Coordinates of C-alpha atoms in Angstrom, one line a residue:
M1063 CA 20.2 13.3 27.8
D1064 CA 20.1 10.7 25.0
L1065 CA 16.5 11.1 23.9
T1066 CA 17.0 8.9 20.8
G1067 CA 18.3 6.0 22.9
L1068 CA 15.6 6.4 25.4
T1069 CA 12.9 6.3 22.7
L1070 CA 14.4 3.2 21.2
R1071 CA 14.6 1.4 24.6
V1072 CA 11.0 2.3 25.3
T1073 CA 9.8 1.0 21.9
A1074 CA 11.9 -2.2 22.2
A1075 CA 10.5 -2.9 25.7
R1076 CA 7.0 -3.7 24.3
P1077 CA 7.0 -3.4 20.5
H1078 CA 3.8 -3.5 18.5
V1079 CA 4.2 -6.5 16.1
L1080 CA 2.6 -6.8 12.7
L1081 CA 2.2 -10.4 11.6
A1082 CA 2.4 -11.1 7.8
T1083 CA 1.5 -14.7 7.3
V1084 CA 2.1 -16.4 4.0
P1085 CA 0.4 -19.6 2.8
G1086 CA 2.1 -22.5 4.5
G1087 CA 2.7 -20.4 7.6
A1088 CA -0.3 -21.2 9.8
A1089 CA 1.7 -23.2 12.3
V1090 CA 4.2 -20.4 12.5
R1091 CA 1.5 -17.8 13.0
L1092 CA -0.1 -19.8 15.8
A1093 CA 3.3 -20.1 17.6
A1094 CA 3.8 -16.3 17.1
E1095 CA 0.4 -15.4 18.5
R1096 CA 1.0 -17.6 21.6
L1097 CA 4.4 -16.1 22.2
L1098 CA 3.2 -12.5 21.8
R1099 CA 0.4 -13.1 24.3
A1100 CA 2.9 -14.7 26.7
R1101 CA 5.2 -11.6 26.4
D1102 CA 2.4 -9.2 26.4
W1103 CA 3.5 -7.7 23.1
P1104 CA 0.5 -6.1 21.3
Q1105 CA -0.3 -7.1 17.8
A1106 CA -0.6 -4.2 15.3
S1107 CA -3.4 -4.2 12.8
T1108 CA -1.8 -1.7 10.3
P1109 CA 1.7 -0.8 9.3
A1110 CA 1.3 2.6 10.8
Q1111 CA 0.8 1.1 14.3
A1112 CA 3.7 -1.4 14.0
D1113 CA 7.3 -1.3 15.3
L1114 CA 8.2 -4.8 14.3
L1115 CA 7.2 -6.7 11.1
L1116 CA 7.3 -10.5 11.6
V1117 CA 6.9 -12.5 8.4
T1118 CA 5.7 -16.0 9.3
G1119 CA 6.0 -19.0 7.0
P1120 CA 8.1 -20.2 4.0
G1121 CA 9.6 -17.8 1.5
L1122 CA 7.2 -16.7 -1.3
P1123 CA 8.9 -14.7 -4.0
E1124 CA 5.5 -13.8 -5.5
L1125 CA 4.6 -11.9 -2.3
R1126 CA 7.9 -10.1 -1.9
T1127 CA 6.6 -6.8 -3.5
A1128 CA 3.6 -6.8 -1.2
L1129 CA 5.8 -7.3 1.8
E1130 CA 8.0 -4.4 0.6
R1131 CA 4.9 -2.1 0.7
L1132 CA 4.2 -3.1 4.3
W1133 CA 7.7 -2.3 5.3
R1134 CA 7.8 0.9 3.4
D1135 CA 4.7 2.2 5.2
M1136 CA 6.0 1.4 8.7
P1137 CA 7.3 4.5 10.6
A1138 CA 10.6 4.6 12.4
P1139 CA 11.7 3.1 14.7
R1140 CA 11.1 -0.2 12.9
A1141 CA 12.6 -3.7 12.4
R1142 CA 11.8 -6.7 10.2
V1143 CA 12.4 -10.4 10.8
H1144 CA 11.3 -13.7 9.3
A1145 CA 10.4 -16.9 11.0
R1146 CA 10.1 -19.8 8.6
T1147 CA 9.2 -22.4 11.2
A1148 CA 7.5 -22.4 14.6
D1149 CA 10.9 -23.1 16.3
E1150 CA 12.4 -19.9 14.9
V1151 CA 9.7 -17.5 16.2
E1152 CA 11.3 -16.8 19.6
A1153 CA 14.8 -16.1 18.2
A1154 CA 13.3 -13.9 15.4
L1155 CA 11.4 -11.8 18.0
D1156 CA 14.5 -11.4 20.1
A1157 CA 16.5 -10.4 17.0
G1158 CA 13.8 -7.9 16.1
R1159 CA 14.0 -6.3 19.6
A1160 CA 17.8 -6.0 19.3
L1161 CA 17.4 -4.2 15.9
L1162 CA 14.8 -1.8 17.4
V1163 CA 17.2 -0.7 20.2
S1164 CA 20.2 -0.1 17.9
P1165 CA 20.5 3.6 16.8
A1166 CA 22.8 2.7 13.9
V1167 CA 20.3 0.2 12.5
Q1168 CA 17.4 2.6 12.9
Y1169 CA 19.3 5.4 11.2
E1170 CA 19.9 3.3 8.2
S1171 CA 16.4 1.8 8.0
A1172 CA 14.5 5.0 8.5
P1173 CA 12.0 5.7 5.7
P1174 CA 12.5 8.8 3.6
P1175 CA 10.5 11.9 4.6
A1176 CA 7.0 12.0 3.3
G1177 CA 6.7 14.0 0.0
A1178 CA 10.5 14.1 -0.4
G1179 CA 10.1 13.4 -4.0
G1180 CA 13.3 11.3 -4.1
H1181 CA 14.3 8.0 -2.6
G1182 CA 16.1 7.7 0.7
E1183 CA 19.0 5.5 1.5
G1184 CA 16.6 2.7 2.3
E1185 CA 15.1 2.9 -1.2
H1186 CA 18.2 2.8 -3.4
G1187 CA 21.3 2.3 -1.2
A1188 CA 20.7 -1.4 -0.6
Q1189 CA 19.6 -1.9 -4.2
E1190 CA 22.9 -0.5 -5.5
R1191 CA 24.9 -2.7 -3.1
H1192 CA 23.2 -6.0 -4.0
E1193 CA 22.1 -5.4 -7.6
G1194 CA 23.1 -8.4 -9.7
D1195 CA 24.3 -10.3 -6.6
D1196 CA 21.5 -12.7 -5.5
Q1197 CA 23.8 -14.6 -3.3
A1198 CA 25.3 -11.7 -1.4
P1199 CA 26.8 -12.6 2.0
G1200 CA 24.1 -13.0 4.7
H1201 CA 21.3 -13.7 2.1
D1202 CA 19.7 -16.9 1.3
G1203 CA 18.9 -18.3 -2.2
D1204 CA 15.4 -16.7 -2.6
G1205 CA 16.4 -13.2 -1.8
G1206 CA 18.0 -13.7 1.6
G1207 CA 18.2 -12.5 5.1
E1208 CA 15.3 -14.6 6.1
G1209 CA 16.2 -18.2 6.4
E1210 CA 17.6 -19.2 9.7
A1211 CA 16.2 -18.8 13.2
G1212 CA 17.1 -15.3 14.4
R1213 CA 18.3 -14.2 11.0
V1214 CA 16.8 -10.9 10.0
D1215 CA 16.3 -8.8 6.9
D1216 CA 18.9 -6.2 6.3
A1217 CA 18.4 -2.8 7.8
H1218 CA 17.0 -1.5 4.5
G1219 CA 14.0 -3.7 4.6
G1220 CA 14.0 -5.8 1.5
P1221 CA 14.2 -9.6 1.6
D1222 CA 17.0 -9.3 -1.0
G1223 CA 18.2 -5.9 0.0
Q1224 CA 16.0 -4.2 -2.6
H1225 CA 12.8 -2.2 -2.4
A1226 CA 9.9 -2.3 -4.7
P1227 CA 9.4 0.7 -7.0
H1228 CA 6.7 3.2 -6.1
D1229 CA 4.3 1.7 -8.6
A1230 CA 1.2 2.4 -6.5
D1231 CA -0.2 -1.1 -7.0
H1232 CA -2.1 -2.7 -4.1
G1233 CA -2.5 -0.2 -1.3
T1234 CA -0.8 -1.3 1.9
E1235 CA -3.9 -0.5 4.0
A1236 CA -5.8 -3.0 2.0
E1237 CA -3.0 -5.5 2.0
H1238 CA -2.9 -5.8 5.8
G1239 CA -4.6 -3.5 8.2
D1240 CA -7.4 -1.7 6.3
G1241 CA -10.7 -2.3 7.9
R1242 CA -9.3 -3.8 11.1
Q1243 CA -10.8 -2.3 14.2
A1244 CA -8.5 -0.4 16.4
P1245 CA -8.7 -0.8 20.2
D1246 CA -10.7 2.4 20.7
G1247 CA -13.4 1.2 18.2
Q1248 CA -12.0 3.2 15.3
D1249 CA -10.0 2.1 12.3
A1250 CA -6.5 3.3 11.6
D1251 CA -7.7 6.5 10.0
G1252 CA -9.8 7.5 12.9
H1253 CA -13.1 6.7 11.3
G1254 CA -15.9 4.9 13.0
D1255 CA -15.6 1.1 12.9
H1256 CA -18.8 0.4 11.1
G1257 CA -19.1 -2.9 12.9
G1258 CA -15.3 -3.3 13.2
H1259 CA -14.7 -4.0 9.5
S1260 CA -15.0 -0.9 7.5
G1261 CA -12.8 -0.7 4.4
H1262 CA -10.9 2.4 3.3
G1263 CA -8.8 2.3 0.2
G1264 CA -5.1 2.8 0.6
H1265 CA -2.8 3.2 -2.3
G1266 CA -4.4 1.8 -5.4
G1267 CA -4.0 -1.7 -6.6
H1268 CA -6.0 -0.5 -9.7
G1269 CA -6.7 -1.7 -13.1
G1270 CA -5.0 -0.3 -16.1
G1271 CA -5.7 3.3 -16.9
Q1272 CA -6.7 4.4 -13.4
T1273 CA -5.8 8.0 -12.7
E1274 CA -3.5 8.6 -9.7
M1275 CA -2.9 11.7 -7.6
P1276 CA 0.6 12.7 -6.5
G1277 CA 2.1 10.1 -4.0
G1278 CA 0.3 7.2 -5.7
L1279 CA -3.1 7.8 -4.1
P1280 CA -6.0 6.5 -6.3
M1281 CA -8.6 8.6 -8.0
A1282 CA -12.0 7.2 -9.0
E1283 CA -12.9 6.4 -12.5
Q1284 CA -16.4 6.5 -13.9
G1285 CA -18.6 3.5 -14.9
A1286 CA -22.2 2.5 -15.2
D1287 CA -23.7 1.0 -12.0
R1288 CA -26.5 -1.6 -11.8
D1289 CA -29.2 1.0 -12.3
G1290 CA -27.5 2.3 -15.5
L1291 CA -26.2 5.5 -13.8
T1292 CA -22.7 6.7 -14.4
L1293 CA -20.9 6.8 -11.1
D1294 CA -17.4 6.9 -9.8
Q1295 CA -15.6 3.6 -9.5
L1296 CA -12.7 2.8 -7.2
H1297 CA -10.4 -0.3 -7.6
L1298 CA -9.5 -1.7 -4.2
P1299 CA -7.5 -4.8 -3.5
L1300 CA -8.1 -6.7 -0.2
G1301 CA -5.1 -8.9 0.8
P1302 CA -2.8 -10.6 0.7
F1303 CA -1.8 -9.4 4.2
L1304 CA -5.0 -7.9 5.5
A1305 CA -5.6 -8.4 9.2
D1306 CA -7.9 -11.3 10.1
W1307 CA -7.9 -12.4 6.4
P1308 CA -7.1 -15.7 4.7
A1309 CA -3.3 -15.8 4.4
G1310 CA -2.1 -14.9 0.9
L1311 CA -5.5 -14.4 -0.6
T1312 CA -6.1 -11.3 -2.8
A1313 CA -9.6 -10.2 -3.8
R1314 CA -9.7 -7.2 -6.2
L1315 CA -12.8 -5.2 -5.8
V1316 CA -14.4 -2.5 -8.0
L1317 CA -16.5 -0.2 -5.8
Q1318 CA -19.1 2.4 -6.5
G1319 CA -19.7 4.3 -3.3
D1320 CA -19.5 1.5 -0.7
V1321 CA -21.1 -1.1 -2.9
V1322 CA -19.0 -3.9 -4.5
Q1323 CA -19.7 -4.0 -8.2
R1324 CA -17.1 -6.6 -9.2
V1325 CA -14.7 -9.1 -7.6
D1326 CA -11.7 -10.9 -9.0
V1327 CA -9.9 -13.4 -6.8
D1328 CA -6.2 -14.1 -7.5
A1329 CA -4.8 -17.6 -7.2
P1330 CA -2.9 -17.9 -3.9
A1331 CA 0.8 -17.5 -4.1
R1332 CA 2.9 -20.7 -3.9
P1333 CA 5.9 -21.2 -1.7
S1334 CA 9.2 -21.7 -3.5
D1335 CA 9.6 -25.0 -1.6
D1336 CA 6.6 -27.4 -2.1
A1337 CA 7.7 -29.4 0.9
A1338 CA 7.0 -26.4 3.1
A1339 CA 3.4 -25.9 1.9
E1340 CA 1.6 -28.7 3.7
A1341 CA -1.8 -27.4 4.9
F1342 CA -1.8 -27.3 8.7
W1343 CA -5.5 -27.7 9.5
V1344 CA -6.0 -30.8 7.4
Q1345 CA -2.8 -32.7 8.4
P1346 CA -4.7 -35.5 10.2
W1347 CA -6.7 -36.1 7.0
L1348 CA -3.5 -36.0 4.8
R1349 CA -1.8 -38.5 7.0
A1350 CA -4.8 -40.8 7.2
A1351 CA -5.1 -40.6 3.4
S1352 CA -1.5 -41.7 3.0
G1353 CA -2.2 -44.8 5.1
E1354 CA -0.9 -43.6 8.5
P1355 CA -3.2 -44.6 11.4
V1356 CA -4.7 -41.4 12.9
P1357 CA -7.1 -41.5 15.9
V1358 CA -10.5 -39.8 15.4
G1359 CA -9.8 -37.7 18.6
E1360 CA -6.8 -36.0 17.0
A1361 CA -8.8 -35.1 13.9
V1362 CA -11.8 -33.7 15.7
R1363 CA -9.5 -31.8 18.0
R1364 CA -7.8 -30.2 15.0
R1365 CA -11.2 -29.5 13.4
A1366 CA -12.6 -27.8 16.6
A1367 CA -9.4 -25.7 16.9
A1368 CA -9.8 -24.7 13.2
H1369 CA -13.4 -23.5 13.9
L1370 CA -12.2 -21.5 16.9
D1371 CA -9.5 -19.9 14.8
S1372 CA -12.2 -19.0 12.2
L1373 CA -14.4 -17.6 15.0
G1374 CA -11.5 -15.6 16.3
R1375 CA -11.2 -13.9 12.8
L1376 CA -14.9 -13.3 12.5
L1377 CA -15.2 -11.9 16.0
A1378 CA -12.3 -9.6 15.5
V1379 CA -13.7 -8.3 12.2
A1380 CA -17.1 -7.8 13.9
G1381 CA -15.6 -5.7 16.6
W1382 CA -15.7 -8.1 19.6
P1383 CA -12.0 -8.4 20.5
A1384 CA -12.4 -9.9 23.9
E1385 CA -14.2 -12.9 22.6
A1386 CA -11.8 -13.1 19.7
V1387 CA -8.9 -13.5 22.2
R1388 CA -10.9 -16.1 24.2
A1389 CA -11.5 -18.1 21.1
R1390 CA -7.8 -18.1 20.3
R1391 CA -6.8 -19.2 23.8
L1392 CA -9.2 -22.1 23.6
R1393 CA -7.8 -22.9 20.1
D1394 CA -4.3 -23.0 21.5
D1395 CA -5.4 -25.2 24.5
L1396 CA -6.9 -27.7 22.1
L1397 CA -3.8 -27.8 19.9
S1398 CA -1.6 -28.3 22.9
G1399 CA -3.5 -31.5 23.8
A1400 CA -5.4 -30.2 26.9
P1401 CA -7.7 -32.9 28.2
R1402 CA -11.4 -32.6 27.6
A1403 CA -12.2 -32.1 31.2
A1404 CA -10.0 -29.0 31.3
V1405 CA -11.4 -27.3 28.3
A1406 CA -15.1 -28.4 28.1
P1407 CA -16.5 -26.0 30.7
R1408 CA -14.8 -23.0 29.1
L1409 CA -15.8 -24.1 25.6
E1410 CA -19.4 -24.5 26.8
R1411 CA -19.4 -20.9 28.2
F1412 CA -17.8 -19.5 25.1
T1413 CA -20.2 -21.2 22.6
R1414 CA -23.2 -20.2 24.7
R1415 CA -22.1 -16.5 25.1
V1416 CA -21.3 -16.1 21.4
G1417 CA -24.3 -18.1 20.1
R1418 CA -26.8 -16.1 22.2
S1419 CA -25.4 -12.7 21.4
R1420 CA -28.2 -10.6 19.9
T1421 CA -25.9 -7.8 18.9
L1422 CA -23.7 -10.2 16.9
A1423 CA -26.7 -11.8 15.3
W1424 CA -28.2 -8.4 14.4
L1425 CA -24.9 -7.3 12.9
T1426 CA -24.5 -10.4 10.7
R1427 CA -28.0 -11.4 9.7
G1428 CA -29.0 -11.4 6.0
I1429 CA -25.4 -11.0 4.8
G1430 CA -23.8 -13.5 2.4
V1431 CA -26.7 -16.0 2.2
V1432 CA -25.6 -19.4 0.9
T1433 CA -28.7 -21.6 0.4
A1434 CA -28.4 -25.4 0.3
Q1435 CA -29.0 -25.3 -3.5
T1436 CA -26.3 -22.6 -3.9
A1437 CA -23.9 -24.8 -2.0
R1438 CA -24.6 -27.9 -4.1
E1439 CA -24.2 -25.9 -7.3
A1440 CA -20.9 -24.5 -6.1
G1441 CA -19.5 -27.8 -4.8
V1442 CA -19.4 -26.3 -1.3
G1443 CA -19.6 -28.8 1.6
G1444 CA -18.9 -28.8 5.4
P1445 CA -20.2 -26.1 7.8
A1446 CA -21.1 -23.6 5.1
A1447 CA -23.4 -26.1 3.3
R1448 CA -24.9 -27.4 6.5
A1449 CA -25.7 -23.9 7.8
G1450 CA -27.7 -23.1 4.7
G1451 CA -28.0 -19.4 5.4
D1452 CA -26.3 -16.1 6.2
V1453 CA -23.2 -15.2 8.2
T1454 CA -25.2 -15.7 11.4
A1455 CA -26.1 -19.2 10.5
R1456 CA -22.5 -20.1 9.6
Y1457 CA -20.9 -19.0 12.8
R1458 CA -23.6 -20.7 14.8
Q1459 CA -22.9 -23.9 12.8
W1460 CA -19.2 -23.6 13.8
L1461 CA -20.4 -23.4 17.4
A1462 CA -22.7 -26.4 17.0
D1463 CA -19.9 -28.4 15.5
I1464 CA -17.5 -27.6 18.4
R1465 CA -20.1 -28.7 20.9
H1466 CA -20.6 -31.9 18.9
D1467 CA -16.9 -32.6 18.8
L1468 CA -16.3 -32.1 22.5
P1469 CA -17.2 -35.6 23.7
R1470 CA -14.9 -37.1 21.0
L1471 CA -11.7 -35.3 21.8
E1472 CA -10.1 -38.5 23.1
D1473 CA -11.7 -41.0 20.7
S1474 CA -9.0 -43.6 19.8
A1475 CA -10.9 -45.1 16.8
P1476 CA -9.0 -44.9 13.5
L1477 CA -9.9 -41.9 11.3
E1478 CA -11.8 -42.6 8.1
V1479 CA -11.3 -39.7 5.6
A1480 CA -14.5 -40.5 3.8
V1481 CA -16.5 -40.3 7.0
E1482 CA -15.1 -37.4 8.9
D1483 CA -15.2 -34.0 7.3
S1484 CA -12.1 -31.8 7.4
P1485 CA -12.7 -28.3 9.0
R1486 CA -14.1 -26.8 5.7
G1487 CA -15.7 -29.9 4.2
P1488 CA -15.1 -33.4 2.9
W1489 CA -11.4 -33.8 2.2
S1490 CA -10.1 -34.5 -1.3
A1491 CA -6.5 -33.7 -2.3
E1492 CA -7.7 -33.3 -5.9
D1493 CA -10.5 -30.9 -5.0
P1494 CA -9.9 -29.4 -1.6
P1495 CA -13.0 -27.8 0.0
S1496 CA -11.4 -24.3 0.2
A1497 CA -11.2 -24.2 -3.6
A1498 CA -15.0 -24.1 -3.8
L1499 CA -15.3 -21.5 -1.0
I1500 CA -12.8 -19.2 -2.8
A1501 CA -14.7 -19.6 -6.1
L1502 CA -17.9 -18.7 -4.4
L1503 CA -16.6 -15.4 -3.0
P1504 CA -17.2 -13.2 -6.1
R1505 CA -20.9 -14.4 -6.3
L1506 CA -21.5 -13.5 -2.6
L1507 CA -19.5 -10.2 -2.5
E1508 CA -20.9 -8.6 -5.7
G1509 CA -23.7 -6.2 -4.7
A1510 CA -22.7 -6.2 -1.0
E1511 CA -21.5 -3.2 1.0
L1512 CA -17.8 -3.1 1.6
A1513 CA -18.3 -3.4 5.4
A1514 CA -20.3 -6.6 4.9
A1515 CA -17.8 -8.1 2.5
R1516 CA -15.3 -8.5 5.3
L1517 CA -17.8 -10.4 7.4
V1518 CA -18.8 -12.6 4.5
V1519 CA -15.1 -13.6 3.9
A1520 CA -14.6 -14.2 7.6
S1521 CA -17.7 -16.4 7.8
L1522 CA -16.4 -18.7 5.0
D1523 CA -12.8 -18.4 6.0
P1524 CA -11.3 -20.4 3.1
D1525 CA -7.8 -21.8 3.7
P1526 CA -5.4 -21.0 0.8
E1527 CA -2.9 -23.5 2.2
E1528 CA -5.2 -26.3 1.0
L1529 CA -4.7 -25.1 -2.6
V1530 CA -0.9 -24.4 -2.5
S1531 CA -0.2 -27.7 -0.8
R1532 CA -1.2 -29.5 -4.0
G1533 CA 0.9 -30.0 -7.2
E1534 CA -1.2 -27.3 -8.9
A1535 CA -3.2 -24.4 -7.5
E1536 CA -6.1 -23.1 -9.6
V1537 CA -8.7 -20.7 -8.5
A1538 CA -11.5 -19.6 -10.9
R1539 CA -11.7 -15.8 -11.2
G1540 CA -15.1 -14.3 -10.6

């Protein structure tokens, strides 16, 4: 009996898919989420749960090493594909399934045994074959194997056939799945969910001089805490591929116990092709600013869908997956142009159920308070400024804005950029609203518990695409 073939066929029948979205890939991510629901393919929240890694969005050379770490931490059988546009998603998923069912491909792409001390074929074999040959057959100009619909990375996992060295920077759990609630209410390590957003350090991502254990695992350093005591410090990066996290954003935390002592936020990575970096959620405002006539109904529909996307992230982080899925279905209905009469009753039920949840309010109250004065000083506008409060106030403001926008979904009046806010605040190409939200993160996260930090970020939900779609992307470090 061919047990290997049987195992591969079972895996390929309903693979667990890990989405890795890069800035500029929001539209591709949305298409992938819709298709995965239609196929009933579950989404993985950590590399350990995944069979198929689907990279969504344009090529970003800056994030290649982070993607390599995700791939390295996926167990066999595994496959990796890249969809650069929404039209490529279906072909990429079909190609991934074909790779999963192939014994020859799986034999070559299998990771080396844990603790082997050396590198397996997947670590050095492809590197030796393609070293010094950036334009090897079957590879595109930025490292290859990812450009066309259905084109896949080589069986050895690297976008250019190469693997990152075991440098122990940026732990994979923190890059994508760490802190994401598993279906049984526990995280990937089997720990309690702590509200569905607990954070456990993976492999490092540490500052210079951090001591490491064998295998690249981090050891704590010592440093003075806020009370003047000398306590252990752990350096933990969150992002750029953390589940339910702003795409491409990396926040580097210094922890003492479970308390965040310091936060540095990296500038979001830029796509190699500026034309591919247009921000999805503010497209109506971009078009209107360029002089194109855009109806108000299209803009408020996109804004309501953006709020539902943000609510889906927050509800998933808070441990309410059923409502997170409901928010995403409503988001997709709005983006597909569903008439107001078809979505209004469901939106009303959703906003009422989430807005009245005592458990969610108890979980999020008093966390990440942004007063009106703080918002003004930081240049923050939009829902975060109008809410003038904690995480609870911000998600309730999203719900209120959705209810306010419902009657206007079919408004044909021309959009005035100076009058209608974009999803995250008044739109300005020179100073996009997400820049102020990202700059505010260190101030809100320092002193917070790690579990609360995930909720704070989800309640602000800055969009790095707004920054990388400009000629220059600058983010102030905390």
